[in-house]
Coordinates of C-alpha atoms in Angstrom, one line a residue:
Chain A
M1 CA -41.4 -10.0 22.9
N2 CA -39.8 -11.4 26.0
A3 CA -41.3 -13.4 28.9
T4 CA -42.6 -10.3 30.7
G5 CA -44.4 -9.2 27.6
Q6 CA -42.2 -6.2 26.9
I7 CA -40.5 -5.6 23.7
P8 CA -36.8 -5.6 24.4
D9 CA -35.0 -2.3 23.6
S10 CA -32.2 -3.3 21.2
S11 CA -30.5 0.1 21.6
N12 CA -29.8 -0.1 25.3
S13 CA -26.8 -1.8 27.0
A14 CA -28.9 -4.9 27.7
R15 CA -28.7 -5.7 24.0
P16 CA -27.6 -9.3 23.6
A17 CA -23.9 -9.5 23.0
L18 CA -22.6 -10.6 19.7
D19 CA -22.3 -14.4 19.6
N20 CA -18.6 -14.6 19.4
D21 CA -18.4 -18.4 19.7
R22 CA -20.7 -18.9 16.7
I23 CA -18.8 -16.3 14.7
R24 CA -15.5 -17.9 15.5
G25 CA -16.9 -21.1 14.1
D26 CA -17.3 -19.4 10.7
F27 CA -13.6 -18.7 10.4
P28 CA -11.7 -21.9 9.7
I29 CA -8.3 -20.2 9.8
L30 CA -8.7 -19.3 13.5
H31 CA -8.8 -22.9 14.6
Q32 CA -5.1 -23.9 14.4
S33 CA -2.1 -24.0 16.5
I34 CA 0.9 -21.8 15.9
N35 CA 4.1 -23.0 17.5
G36 CA 2.1 -25.3 19.7
C37 CA -0.3 -22.6 21.0
P38 CA -3.8 -21.6 19.9
L39 CA -3.7 -18.8 17.3
A40 CA -4.5 -15.4 18.7
Y41 CA -4.8 -13.4 15.5
L42 CA -4.4 -9.7 16.4
D43 CA -3.2 -8.3 13.1
N44 CA -6.5 -7.4 11.6
A45 CA -5.5 -3.9 10.6
A46 CA -3.0 -5.5 8.2
S47 CA -5.6 -7.9 6.9
S48 CA -8.7 -9.6 8.3
Q49 CA -9.6 -13.3 7.9
R50 CA -12.5 -14.7 5.8
P51 CA -15.5 -16.5 7.0
R52 CA -16.6 -19.8 5.3
Q53 CA -19.4 -17.9 3.7
V54 CA -17.0 -15.8 1.7
L55 CA -14.9 -18.8 0.7
D56 CA -18.0 -20.7 -0.3
A57 CA -19.2 -17.8 -2.5
I58 CA -15.9 -17.6 -4.4
Q59 CA -15.9 -21.4 -4.7
H60 CA -19.5 -21.4 -5.9
Y61 CA -18.8 -18.7 -8.5
Y62 CA -15.8 -20.6 -10.0
C63 CA -17.6 -23.9 -9.9
H64 CA -20.9 -22.7 -11.5
D65 CA -21.0 -19.2 -12.8
H66 CA -17.6 -18.0 -14.1
S67 CA -17.2 -16.3 -17.4
N68 CA -16.2 -12.8 -18.5
V69 CA -18.6 -10.0 -17.6
H70 CA -20.5 -7.4 -19.6
R71 CA -20.0 -9.0 -23.0
G72 CA -21.3 -12.4 -23.6
V73 CA -24.8 -13.4 -24.7
H74 CA -24.5 -16.8 -23.2
T75 CA -25.8 -17.9 -19.8
L76 CA -22.6 -18.0 -17.9
S77 CA -21.6 -14.5 -18.9
H78 CA -25.1 -13.3 -17.8
R79 CA -24.7 -15.1 -14.5
A80 CA -21.2 -13.7 -13.9
T81 CA -22.4 -10.2 -14.8
E82 CA -25.3 -10.5 -12.5
A83 CA -23.2 -11.7 -9.7
Y84 CA -20.5 -9.0 -10.3
E85 CA -23.1 -6.2 -10.6
G86 CA -25.0 -7.6 -7.7
A87 CA -21.9 -7.2 -5.6
R88 CA -21.7 -3.6 -6.7
E89 CA -25.3 -3.0 -5.5
K90 CA -24.3 -4.6 -2.1
V91 CA -21.4 -2.2 -1.8
R92 CA -23.7 0.7 -2.7
K93 CA -26.2 -0.3 0.0
F94 CA -23.5 -1.0 2.5
I95 CA -22.1 2.6 2.4
N96 CA -25.5 4.2 1.4
A97 CA -24.3 5.7 -1.9
R98 CA -27.0 7.2 -4.1
S99 CA -26.3 5.1 -7.1
V100 CA -24.2 2.1 -8.3
T101 CA -22.6 4.5 -10.8
E102 CA -20.7 5.9 -7.9
I103 CA -19.1 2.6 -7.0
V104 CA -15.9 1.9 -8.8
F105 CA -14.2 -1.5 -8.1
T106 CA -10.4 -1.1 -7.7
R107 CA -7.6 -3.3 -6.5
G108 CA -7.9 -1.8 -3.1
T109 CA -7.6 1.4 -1.1
T110 CA -4.2 2.2 -2.6
D111 CA -5.4 1.8 -6.1
A112 CA -8.5 3.9 -5.4
I113 CA -6.4 6.8 -4.0
N114 CA -4.0 6.5 -7.0
L115 CA -7.0 6.6 -9.3
V116 CA -8.1 9.9 -7.8
A117 CA -4.6 11.3 -7.8
D118 CA -4.0 10.4 -11.4
S119 CA -7.4 11.4 -12.7
L120 CA -8.7 14.3 -10.6
G121 CA -5.2 15.5 -10.2
R122 CA -4.5 15.7 -13.9
D123 CA -5.1 19.4 -14.2
F124 CA -3.5 20.4 -10.9
S125 CA -0.8 23.0 -11.2
A126 CA 2.0 24.7 -9.3
D127 CA -0.5 27.0 -7.7
D128 CA -2.5 24.2 -6.2
E129 CA -2.3 22.5 -2.8
I130 CA -3.3 19.1 -1.5
L131 CA -4.0 18.8 2.2
I132 CA -3.3 15.6 4.1
S133 CA -2.6 14.9 7.8
H134 CA 0.5 13.8 9.7
M135 CA -1.1 10.4 10.5
E136 CA -1.6 9.2 7.0
H137 CA -0.7 5.7 5.7
H138 CA 2.0 5.9 3.0
S139 CA -0.7 5.1 0.5
N140 CA -2.4 8.4 1.3
I141 CA 0.9 10.3 1.1
V142 CA 3.0 8.9 -1.8
P143 CA 0.3 9.2 -4.5
W144 CA 0.0 12.9 -3.7
Q145 CA 3.8 13.3 -3.6
L146 CA 3.9 11.7 -7.1
L147 CA 1.2 14.1 -8.2
C148 CA 3.1 17.1 -6.8
E149 CA 6.3 16.0 -8.6
K150 CA 4.3 15.8 -11.8
T151 CA 2.4 19.0 -11.5
G152 CA 4.4 21.2 -9.1
A153 CA 1.5 21.3 -6.6
Q154 CA 2.3 21.6 -3.0
L155 CA 1.6 19.0 -0.3
K156 CA 0.4 20.5 3.0
V157 CA 0.3 18.4 6.2
A158 CA -2.1 19.1 9.0
P159 CA -0.5 18.5 12.4
I160 CA -1.4 16.1 15.2
N161 CA -0.9 16.2 19.0
R162 CA 0.9 13.8 21.4
Q163 CA -2.3 11.8 21.8
G164 CA -2.3 11.2 18.1
E165 CA -5.3 13.4 17.4
L166 CA -5.7 15.7 14.4
L167 CA -5.5 19.4 15.3
L168 CA -8.7 20.3 13.6
D169 CA -8.3 24.0 13.8
D170 CA -4.8 23.9 12.4
C171 CA -6.1 21.6 9.7
L172 CA -8.9 24.0 8.8
A173 CA -6.5 26.9 8.8
L174 CA -4.4 25.1 6.2
M175 CA -7.4 25.1 3.8
S176 CA -7.3 28.0 1.3
D177 CA -8.3 29.0 -2.2
K178 CA -5.3 27.0 -3.4
T179 CA -6.5 23.7 -1.8
R180 CA -7.7 21.4 -4.5
L181 CA -8.3 18.4 -2.3
V182 CA -8.3 17.2 1.3
A183 CA -7.2 13.6 1.7
I184 CA -7.5 12.1 5.2
A185 CA -7.8 8.8 7.0
H186 CA -11.1 8.1 8.7
V187 CA -9.2 5.9 11.1
S188 CA -5.4 5.9 11.5
N189 CA -3.9 2.5 10.9
A190 CA -0.9 3.2 13.2
L191 CA -2.7 4.9 16.1
G192 CA -6.3 3.9 15.8
T193 CA -7.5 7.5 16.0
I194 CA -10.9 8.2 14.6
N195 CA -10.6 11.5 12.8
P196 CA -13.4 14.0 13.0
V197 CA -14.3 13.8 9.3
E198 CA -17.9 14.7 10.1
R199 CA -16.7 18.1 11.2
L200 CA -13.9 18.5 8.6
I201 CA -16.0 17.7 5.6
P202 CA -18.6 20.5 6.1
A203 CA -15.8 23.0 6.6
A204 CA -14.1 21.9 3.4
R205 CA -17.5 22.0 1.7
D206 CA -17.9 25.7 2.7
R207 CA -14.7 26.4 0.9
N208 CA -15.7 24.2 -2.1
I209 CA -12.8 21.8 -1.5
P210 CA -13.5 18.1 -2.3
V211 CA -12.6 15.6 0.5
L212 CA -11.3 12.1 -0.1
V213 CA -11.6 9.8 3.0
D214 CA -9.2 6.9 3.3
G215 CA -11.7 4.5 4.9
A216 CA -9.5 1.3 4.9
Q217 CA -9.4 1.2 8.7
A218 CA -12.9 2.5 9.4
I219 CA -15.0 0.3 7.1
P220 CA -14.4 -3.0 9.2
H221 CA -15.4 -1.3 12.5
Q222 CA -18.3 1.0 12.0
A223 CA -21.3 1.7 9.7
I224 CA -20.4 4.1 6.9
D225 CA -22.9 6.3 5.3
V226 CA -21.3 8.3 2.5
Q227 CA -24.3 10.5 2.1
A228 CA -24.5 11.4 5.8
L229 CA -20.7 12.1 5.7
D230 CA -21.1 14.0 2.5
C231 CA -17.6 13.1 1.5
D232 CA -16.6 13.4 -2.2
F233 CA -14.6 10.2 -2.3
Y234 CA -14.4 7.2 0.1
A235 CA -11.8 4.5 -0.5
F236 CA -11.6 1.1 1.1
S237 CA -10.2 -2.4 0.7
S238 CA -12.1 -5.7 0.8
H239 CA -9.4 -7.7 2.6
K240 CA -9.7 -5.6 5.7
M241 CA -13.5 -6.4 6.0
C242 CA -13.4 -10.1 5.6
G243 CA -13.4 -10.1 1.8
P244 CA -10.8 -11.3 -0.6
T245 CA -7.5 -9.5 -1.4
G246 CA -7.0 -7.6 -4.6
I247 CA -10.3 -5.8 -4.6
G248 CA -11.4 -2.6 -3.2
V249 CA -13.8 0.3 -3.8
L250 CA -13.6 3.9 -4.7
Y251 CA -16.9 5.7 -3.9
G252 CA -17.0 8.9 -5.8
K253 CA -19.8 11.4 -6.0
Q254 CA -21.2 11.3 -9.5
Q255 CA -20.5 14.9 -10.1
W256 CA -16.8 14.3 -9.6
L257 CA -16.5 11.0 -11.4
E258 CA -18.4 12.5 -14.4
R259 CA -15.8 15.1 -15.0
M260 CA -12.8 13.0 -14.3
P261 CA -10.8 11.5 -17.2
P262 CA -10.2 7.8 -17.3
Y263 CA -7.4 6.4 -15.2
Q264 CA -6.3 3.4 -17.2
G265 CA -7.2 2.4 -20.8
G266 CA -8.3 -0.9 -22.1
G267 CA -11.3 -3.2 -22.7
D268 CA -14.6 -2.7 -20.8
M269 CA -14.0 1.1 -20.3
I270 CA -14.8 2.1 -23.8
L271 CA -18.0 2.5 -25.9
S272 CA -16.2 2.5 -29.2
V273 CA -12.6 2.5 -30.4
S274 CA -11.2 3.7 -33.7
F275 CA -7.7 4.9 -34.4
E276 CA -9.1 8.4 -34.8
Q277 CA -11.3 8.6 -31.7
T278 CA -12.3 6.5 -28.7
L279 CA -15.5 7.1 -26.8
Y280 CA -15.3 6.2 -23.1
N281 CA -17.9 4.1 -21.4
E282 CA -20.3 5.4 -18.8
L283 CA -19.8 5.4 -15.1
P284 CA -18.5 3.4 -13.3
Y285 CA -17.1 1.3 -16.2
R286 CA -15.0 4.1 -17.5
F287 CA -12.7 3.5 -14.5
E288 CA -12.6 -0.3 -14.7
A289 CA -10.4 -1.1 -17.6
G290 CA -9.8 -4.7 -18.5
T291 CA -11.4 -7.8 -17.1
P292 CA -12.2 -7.0 -13.5
N293 CA -11.6 -9.0 -10.4
I294 CA -15.0 -10.7 -10.7
A295 CA -14.5 -13.4 -8.0
G296 CA -13.1 -10.7 -5.8
A297 CA -16.1 -8.5 -6.1
I298 CA -18.4 -11.5 -5.5
G299 CA -16.4 -12.4 -2.4
L300 CA -16.6 -8.8 -1.2
G301 CA -20.4 -9.0 -1.7
A302 CA -20.5 -12.1 0.4
A303 CA -18.4 -10.4 3.1
I304 CA -20.9 -7.5 3.1
D305 CA -23.8 -10.0 3.5
Y306 CA -21.9 -11.6 6.4
L307 CA -21.2 -8.3 8.1
D308 CA -24.8 -7.2 7.6
T309 CA -26.1 -10.4 9.2
I310 CA -24.1 -9.5 12.4
G311 CA -24.7 -5.8 12.0
M312 CA -22.1 -3.1 12.0
A313 CA -23.6 -1.5 15.1
S314 CA -23.2 -4.7 17.0
I315 CA -19.6 -5.1 15.7
A316 CA -18.8 -1.5 16.7
A317 CA -20.2 -2.0 20.2
Y318 CA -18.5 -5.4 20.7
E319 CA -15.1 -4.1 19.5
A320 CA -15.3 -0.9 21.6
D321 CA -15.8 -3.1 24.6
L322 CA -12.9 -5.4 23.6
L323 CA -10.6 -2.4 22.9
T324 CA -11.3 -1.0 26.4
Y325 CA -10.6 -4.4 27.9
A326 CA -7.3 -4.8 25.9
T327 CA -6.2 -1.2 26.5
S328 CA -6.7 -1.6 30.2
A329 CA -5.0 -5.0 30.4
I330 CA -2.0 -3.9 28.3
S331 CA -1.6 -0.6 30.2
E332 CA -1.1 -2.4 33.5
L333 CA 2.0 -4.1 32.3
P334 CA 5.3 -2.6 33.4
G335 CA 7.2 -0.3 31.0
I336 CA 4.3 0.0 28.6
R337 CA 4.0 3.2 26.5
L338 CA 0.8 3.4 24.5
I339 CA 1.3 5.2 21.2
G340 CA -2.0 6.8 20.2
T341 CA -4.2 7.7 23.1
A342 CA -6.9 9.6 21.2
A343 CA -10.3 10.0 22.9
E344 CA -11.9 8.4 19.9
K345 CA -10.3 5.2 18.8
A346 CA -11.1 2.1 16.8
G347 CA -9.6 -1.3 16.7
V348 CA -5.9 -0.6 17.2
I349 CA -3.6 -0.6 20.2
S350 CA -0.1 0.5 19.3
F351 CA 2.6 0.3 22.1
N352 CA 6.2 0.0 23.0
V353 CA 7.6 -1.8 26.1
D354 CA 10.6 0.0 27.7
D355 CA 13.4 -0.2 25.1
I356 CA 12.5 -3.7 23.9
H357 CA 12.6 -3.6 20.1
P358 CA 9.1 -4.1 18.6
H359 CA 10.4 -6.9 16.4
D360 CA 11.7 -8.7 19.4
L361 CA 8.3 -8.5 21.0
G362 CA 6.7 -9.7 17.8
T363 CA 9.1 -12.7 17.6
V364 CA 8.5 -13.8 21.2
L365 CA 4.7 -13.4 20.8
D366 CA 4.8 -15.4 17.6
H367 CA 6.3 -18.3 19.6
Q368 CA 3.3 -18.1 21.8
G369 CA 0.8 -18.1 19.0
V370 CA 0.1 -14.4 19.0
A371 CA 0.1 -12.6 15.7
I372 CA 0.6 -8.9 15.9
R373 CA 2.3 -6.4 13.6
T374 CA 5.6 -4.7 14.4
G375 CA 7.4 -1.9 12.7
H376 CA 6.4 1.5 11.2
H377 CA 3.0 0.3 9.8
C378 CA 3.6 2.2 6.6
A379 CA 3.3 5.4 8.5
M380 CA 6.9 6.5 9.0
P381 CA 6.0 10.2 9.6
V382 CA 3.9 9.1 12.6
M383 CA 6.9 7.1 14.0
E384 CA 9.1 10.1 13.5
F385 CA 6.6 12.4 15.3
F386 CA 6.7 10.1 18.3
G387 CA 10.5 9.7 18.0
I388 CA 10.4 5.9 17.8
P389 CA 11.5 3.4 15.1
G390 CA 8.2 1.5 15.3
T391 CA 5.6 0.0 17.5
A392 CA 4.0 -3.3 18.4
R393 CA 0.4 -3.1 17.2
A394 CA -2.4 -5.3 18.2
S395 CA -5.5 -4.8 16.1
L396 CA -8.9 -6.2 16.7
A397 CA -11.8 -7.7 14.8
F398 CA -15.2 -8.9 15.9
Y399 CA -14.1 -12.5 15.9
N400 CA -11.4 -11.8 18.5
N401 CA -12.3 -12.3 22.2
R402 CA -11.0 -11.7 25.6
Q403 CA -9.0 -15.0 25.5
D404 CA -7.0 -13.5 22.6
I405 CA -6.2 -10.5 24.6
D406 CA -5.3 -12.5 27.7
Q407 CA -3.0 -14.6 25.5
L408 CA -1.4 -11.4 24.2
V409 CA -0.9 -10.1 27.7
E410 CA 0.6 -13.3 29.0
G411 CA 2.9 -13.3 26.0
L412 CA 4.0 -9.8 26.7
K413 CA 4.7 -10.7 30.3
L414 CA 7.0 -13.5 29.2
A415 CA 8.7 -11.1 26.7
I416 CA 9.2 -8.5 29.4
R417 CA 10.9 -11.2 31.6
M418 CA 13.1 -12.4 28.8
F419 CA 14.4 -9.0 27.8
Q420 CA 14.9 -7.6 31.3
Chain B
M1 CA 39.6 -29.4 12.6
T2 CA 40.2 -25.8 11.9
E3 CA 39.4 -23.1 14.4
I4 CA 36.4 -22.1 12.4
Q5 CA 35.1 -25.6 12.5
D6 CA 35.8 -25.8 16.3
S7 CA 33.8 -22.7 16.9
Q8 CA 30.8 -24.1 15.1
Q9 CA 31.0 -27.4 17.0
E10 CA 31.2 -25.5 20.3
L11 CA 28.1 -23.5 19.4
I12 CA 26.2 -26.6 18.4
E13 CA 27.1 -28.3 21.7
E14 CA 26.2 -25.2 23.7
F15 CA 22.8 -25.0 22.1
Q16 CA 22.1 -28.7 22.7
F17 CA 21.6 -27.9 26.4
F18 CA 18.4 -26.1 25.6
D19 CA 15.2 -28.1 25.2
N20 CA 12.9 -25.1 24.7
W21 CA 12.8 -22.0 22.7
I22 CA 12.6 -19.7 25.7
D23 CA 16.0 -20.8 27.0
R24 CA 17.5 -20.8 23.5
Y25 CA 16.4 -17.2 23.0
Q26 CA 17.5 -16.2 26.4
Y27 CA 21.0 -17.5 25.6
I28 CA 21.0 -15.6 22.3
I29 CA 19.9 -12.4 24.0
D30 CA 22.6 -12.8 26.6
M31 CA 25.2 -13.4 23.9
G32 CA 24.1 -10.2 22.2
R33 CA 24.5 -8.2 25.4
Q34 CA 28.2 -9.3 25.5
L35 CA 29.0 -7.9 22.0
P36 CA 31.8 -5.4 22.1
E37 CA 30.5 -1.8 22.0
F38 CA 30.0 -0.5 18.5
P39 CA 31.4 3.0 18.1
E40 CA 28.5 5.5 17.7
D41 CA 30.4 7.4 14.9
Q42 CA 30.4 4.2 12.9
K43 CA 26.6 4.0 12.9
T44 CA 26.5 5.6 9.5
E45 CA 24.2 5.0 6.5
D46 CA 27.0 3.4 4.6
N47 CA 27.5 0.8 7.4
R48 CA 23.8 0.0 7.8
L49 CA 22.7 -3.3 6.4
R50 CA 19.7 -3.5 4.1
G51 CA 17.2 -6.3 4.3
C52 CA 16.9 -6.2 8.1
Q53 CA 13.6 -5.4 9.8
S54 CA 15.7 -3.9 12.6
Q55 CA 18.6 -1.6 12.2
V56 CA 21.9 -3.4 11.8
W57 CA 25.3 -1.7 11.5
F58 CA 28.2 -3.7 10.3
T59 CA 31.9 -3.0 9.7
S60 CA 34.8 -5.2 8.7
R61 CA 38.6 -4.7 8.8
R62 CA 41.7 -6.7 7.8
N63 CA 44.2 -7.6 10.5
N64 CA 47.2 -9.7 9.6
G65 CA 45.5 -11.7 6.9
Q66 CA 42.4 -12.2 9.0
L67 CA 39.0 -10.4 8.7
E68 CA 37.5 -8.9 11.8
F69 CA 33.9 -8.0 12.0
Q70 CA 32.0 -5.7 14.2
A71 CA 28.2 -5.3 14.2
V72 CA 25.3 -4.3 16.4
S73 CA 21.5 -4.0 16.2
D74 CA 18.8 -2.1 18.0
S75 CA 17.1 -5.5 18.4
A76 CA 18.2 -7.7 21.2
I77 CA 17.5 -10.9 19.3
V78 CA 19.3 -9.7 16.2
S79 CA 22.3 -8.6 18.3
G80 CA 22.4 -12.2 19.6
L81 CA 22.4 -13.5 16.1
I82 CA 25.2 -11.2 15.3
A83 CA 27.1 -12.6 18.3
V84 CA 26.6 -16.1 17.0
L85 CA 28.0 -15.2 13.6
M86 CA 30.9 -13.3 15.1
R87 CA 31.9 -16.4 17.2
V88 CA 32.2 -18.3 13.9
Y89 CA 33.4 -15.9 11.3
S90 CA 35.2 -13.0 13.0
G91 CA 39.1 -13.2 13.1
R92 CA 39.2 -15.9 10.3
T93 CA 41.0 -15.8 7.0
P94 CA 38.8 -14.9 4.0
Q95 CA 39.3 -18.3 2.5
D96 CA 38.2 -20.1 5.7
I97 CA 35.1 -17.8 5.8
L98 CA 34.2 -18.6 2.2
N99 CA 34.8 -22.3 2.8
T100 CA 32.3 -22.3 5.7
P101 CA 28.7 -22.3 4.8
P102 CA 26.4 -21.2 7.7
D103 CA 25.1 -24.8 8.2
F104 CA 25.4 -24.4 12.0
I105 CA 22.5 -22.0 11.9
T106 CA 20.2 -25.0 11.2
A107 CA 22.1 -27.3 13.6
I108 CA 21.5 -24.9 16.5
G109 CA 17.8 -24.6 15.6
L110 CA 17.8 -20.9 14.7
D111 CA 16.4 -21.2 11.2
Q112 CA 13.2 -22.8 12.2
H113 CA 12.6 -20.6 15.2
L114 CA 13.3 -17.3 13.4
S115 CA 10.6 -15.6 11.3
P116 CA 11.2 -15.1 7.6
T117 CA 11.9 -11.5 8.1
R118 CA 14.4 -12.3 10.9
S119 CA 16.0 -14.8 8.6
N120 CA 16.4 -12.0 6.1
G121 CA 18.3 -10.0 8.6
L122 CA 20.4 -13.1 9.3
N123 CA 20.9 -13.7 5.6
S124 CA 22.0 -10.1 4.9
M125 CA 24.6 -10.4 7.7
I126 CA 25.9 -13.7 6.2
Q127 CA 26.0 -12.1 2.8
A128 CA 27.9 -9.1 4.2
I129 CA 30.4 -11.3 5.8
Q130 CA 30.9 -13.4 2.6
A131 CA 31.1 -10.3 0.5
A132 CA 33.8 -8.8 2.7
A133 CA 35.8 -12.1 2.4
R134 CA 35.4 -12.2 -1.4
A135 CA 36.6 -8.6 -1.6
C136 CA 39.9 -9.7 0.0
L137 CA 40.7 -12.4 -2.6

């Protein structure tokens, strides 16, 4: 209760702002100079940074608990297994999956999508179609192209408009009896567009088409509830949500995972092996061949704990405010063309400045301590759609603040002067 | 000193005037703007250099025992780097080119100020120049 005796309403706009100063204190990497300037790290869509809590968890695991999982009778193996499986439970809770059997640890989003393409796609044929959108990251294009090459299936591409928004009606019109899977980004890495997956998924459900959501760019920015979404698969990477690299998650509905053949063979994914017959392990271990990335999973678990402490709703609100501030400040600069102006956006501002090459912008910004991404962002069809070779992309995290944006804007002003 | 050594020394002296990165880059950008126009019909896939983050087109031709290079980029900074390389290497004999390692790049402070991916672009240009020279011998 506050001083007036009223219980503060945490849902209204008077909600205390996220404590950015304290949060920044948790991230050692942010406190350094780059080329003599304070670092303004605005390349979070490529990879986020890790708080001390995640680094400590990994260090603690290796110093005290490491052994192989699922097989030893000794104490360390038990501890490692408990920590690894504990991380799986944290992931389950974080995305509200029904069961830990639906949480498969992978190397990342790309690996998760390849798993589905290889396993679910194994019985696809020349009569089948896979539907994606024009704004996909290459990792949600190429695995399907490989599958199409192997099986003769056809890849269908749902169009987008000049704002970088999915044309939902056209997308729905592309779904047919032939469609075996819809694979779509929740948030576009190149444009920041939030796709209307909550409208797309029920429409696919009506036609009995499973939906895979590439959540790599959504998971760091908003609360994800896979049961509420009712998606069949949800793929994401740890390193974009303050966890370690080399680990990610494939959420798959049990009914799908149960009928999917193993992706890779090896230890840990079997019940018994003989030269005549091998029996596969139960879910989710059937899809985790070999010694897993144990420390990675534990680090991801620590990242989830960290994000939970702040709260995804607070993060989403804070970032939305910062995105508005950044978009407005950048838009005021002369010669700016924003690429991706969807009504619903998260975390990303892609832009070009007159005919200054994005790499030139990136180089001049780097000299001023500002880290952004330049290029095609592994989404070359998006660049082709807008008729540009690439963009400069500033992407946000909850540890960024308005000073970072101001530093970016000042950096851009200098770049504009230099290339005039 | 040979002409090729003179041209390096000149560059090093020119760049000594600059005590900050902004002026240095400004000078490079200006040099790039003065590159001779690259014929549009030469901007072919065959003439495009790999290993550059920006697009770089590069051609070479022999003229009275000397190699002449022409190149351009859609990036202003890379075009400037091209201009720097052209000053040193274009219009020289293949042997002179091969005898001249690109040490001046360090001396004019471009290596430390260019990002690794930029350096890759620079490296692929240097490699293309040296490959053209080797092909003449």
